[in-house]
Amino acid sequence: MNNLISIVIPVYNEEDNISVLLERLTHVLNQEKIEYEIILVDDGSKDKTFKIIREAAEKDAGIFGLRFRRNYGQTIAIKAGVEHANGDICITLDGDLQHKPEDIPKFLNKINEGYDLVCSYRSERNDPFLRKFPSKIANLIAKKFSNLELKDFGSTYRAYCTKVAKEMLIYGEMHRFIPVFANMFTDRITEIPITLQPRIHGQSKYGLGRTFRVMSDLFIVLFFSRFFNRPMHIFGYISLALGLPGLTILTWLAIGKILGLITIMNYGPIFILGIILCIVAGQTMSTGVICEYLIRIYYNDKRKPY
């Protein structure tokens, strides 16, 4: 295991914050005698953000910059930074100075205790009600259905074993639910409290309009977290829910026909319904079998549980 720590910071129009963030970050890392690489991912900024990153990289060999051609969102920026990380430990934080670089040693101490993912929960939030309330609801739902005892799924200030971070297939706006994805690969997950600092420069990139997208992403993530490793379960449930009524209808009609109690022609719509239910149930079951086969190939070729 090497001693290199990778710091991944997605940024978007943060020209007023980058220099101060890097100064505080490098001060903490040098003070703790931590060998580091800082990967700043410019998510299509329209200001001087990347120019400042480039100038900082020329002065410090441990600073690197990635630049997107347009704005793809924080999830893709985090994913790109993690893919370029060379350290065994990877830390993600925001570039708006709301996450204190001085908290990094706390994360590293927890990782050194044997955890694969160390999350953070915002013990004090000064956000308006319209931001805090949807976040609270999403956290309650995620906690209930993911079986993860975490207080805050949305905070992006996290430390990972890089090997686990690279395994996570995140997309869209699913960076908020990275703990749920990580739980597919490891149960060594914990969290520590942080104090969210007020934003001084620039404007927040979050708003109430994202709430509906967050909630839809949450249900997709919870679906994958429960059935990614066993897709036959969900397809089997659906197949039984459709197949049993269909089989019951056809059995009842067959017995009635054999005993001469009914005429199939008089029950044409019900007969067709029974056939359709059985056909759809069979197709659903076949889909489940195919998914199980694909999962086996995926595990055999790519995935290692250690």
PDB file of N, CA and C in Angstrom, residues 20 38 61 104 110 144 147 181 225 231 242 253 289:
ATOM      1  N   VAL A  20      -7.832  30.089  -2.498  1.00  0.00           N
ATOM      2  CA  VAL A  20      -7.909  29.958  -1.044  1.00  0.00           C
ATOM      3  C   VAL A  20      -8.018  28.494  -0.644  1.00  0.00           C
ATOM      4  N   ILE A  38      -3.651  16.409  -5.895  1.00  0.00           N
ATOM      5  CA  ILE A  38      -4.928  17.114  -5.880  1.00  0.00           C
ATOM      6  C   ILE A  38      -5.438  17.183  -7.312  1.00  0.00           C
ATOM      7  N   ALA A  61       3.726  20.434  -8.334  1.00  0.00           N
ATOM      8  CA  ALA A  61       3.675  19.197  -9.126  1.00  0.00           C
ATOM      9  C   ALA A  61       2.607  18.234  -8.632  1.00  0.00           C
ATOM     10  N   ILE A 104      -9.603  16.702   6.983  1.00  0.00           N
ATOM     11  CA  ILE A 104      -9.038  15.551   6.272  1.00  0.00           C
ATOM     12  C   ILE A 104      -8.370  14.532   7.199  1.00  0.00           C
ATOM     13  N   LYS A 110     -10.081   7.352  10.245  1.00  0.00           N
ATOM     14  CA  LYS A 110     -11.127   6.331  10.137  1.00  0.00           C
ATOM     15  C   LYS A 110     -10.788   5.289   9.069  1.00  0.00           C
ATOM     16  N   LYS A 144     -34.010   4.087   5.493  1.00  0.00           N
ATOM     17  CA  LYS A 144     -35.008   3.040   5.721  1.00  0.00           C
ATOM     18  C   LYS A 144     -34.815   1.852   4.788  1.00  0.00           C
ATOM     19  N   ASN A 147     -30.833   0.083   4.587  1.00  0.00           N
ATOM     20  CA  ASN A 147     -30.317  -0.579   5.794  1.00  0.00           C
ATOM     21  C   ASN A 147     -28.943  -0.054   6.205  1.00  0.00           C
ATOM     22  N   PHE A 181     -24.399   2.784  -3.265  1.00  0.00           N
ATOM     23  CA  PHE A 181     -23.634   2.037  -4.265  1.00  0.00           C
ATOM     24  C   PHE A 181     -22.472   1.299  -3.604  1.00  0.00           C
ATOM     25  N   SER A 225     -29.451  -1.313  -5.379  1.00  0.00           N
ATOM     26  CA  SER A 225     -28.779  -1.785  -4.162  1.00  0.00           C
ATOM     27  C   SER A 225     -29.381  -3.076  -3.651  1.00  0.00           C
ATOM     28  N   PRO A 231     -30.820 -10.278  -9.438  1.00  0.00           N
ATOM     29  CA  PRO A 231     -31.934  -9.783 -10.261  1.00  0.00           C
ATOM     30  C   PRO A 231     -33.074 -10.767 -10.387  1.00  0.00           C
ATOM     31  N   LEU A 242     -47.785 -12.373 -11.727  1.00  0.00           N
ATOM     32  CA  LEU A 242     -48.544 -12.467 -12.972  1.00  0.00           C
ATOM     33  C   LEU A 242     -48.935 -13.900 -13.304  1.00  0.00           C
ATOM     34  N   LEU A 253     -60.722 -22.908 -15.902  1.00  0.00           N
ATOM     35  CA  LEU A 253     -61.414 -23.113 -17.166  1.00  0.00           C
ATOM     36  C   LEU A 253     -61.240 -24.538 -17.671  1.00  0.00           C
ATOM     37  N   VAL A 289     -33.571 -14.864 -15.723  1.00  0.00           N
ATOM     38  CA  VAL A 289     -32.522 -15.864 -15.938  1.00  0.00           C
ATOM     39  C   VAL A 289     -31.368 -15.247 -16.726  1.00  0.00           C
TER      40      VAL A 289
END
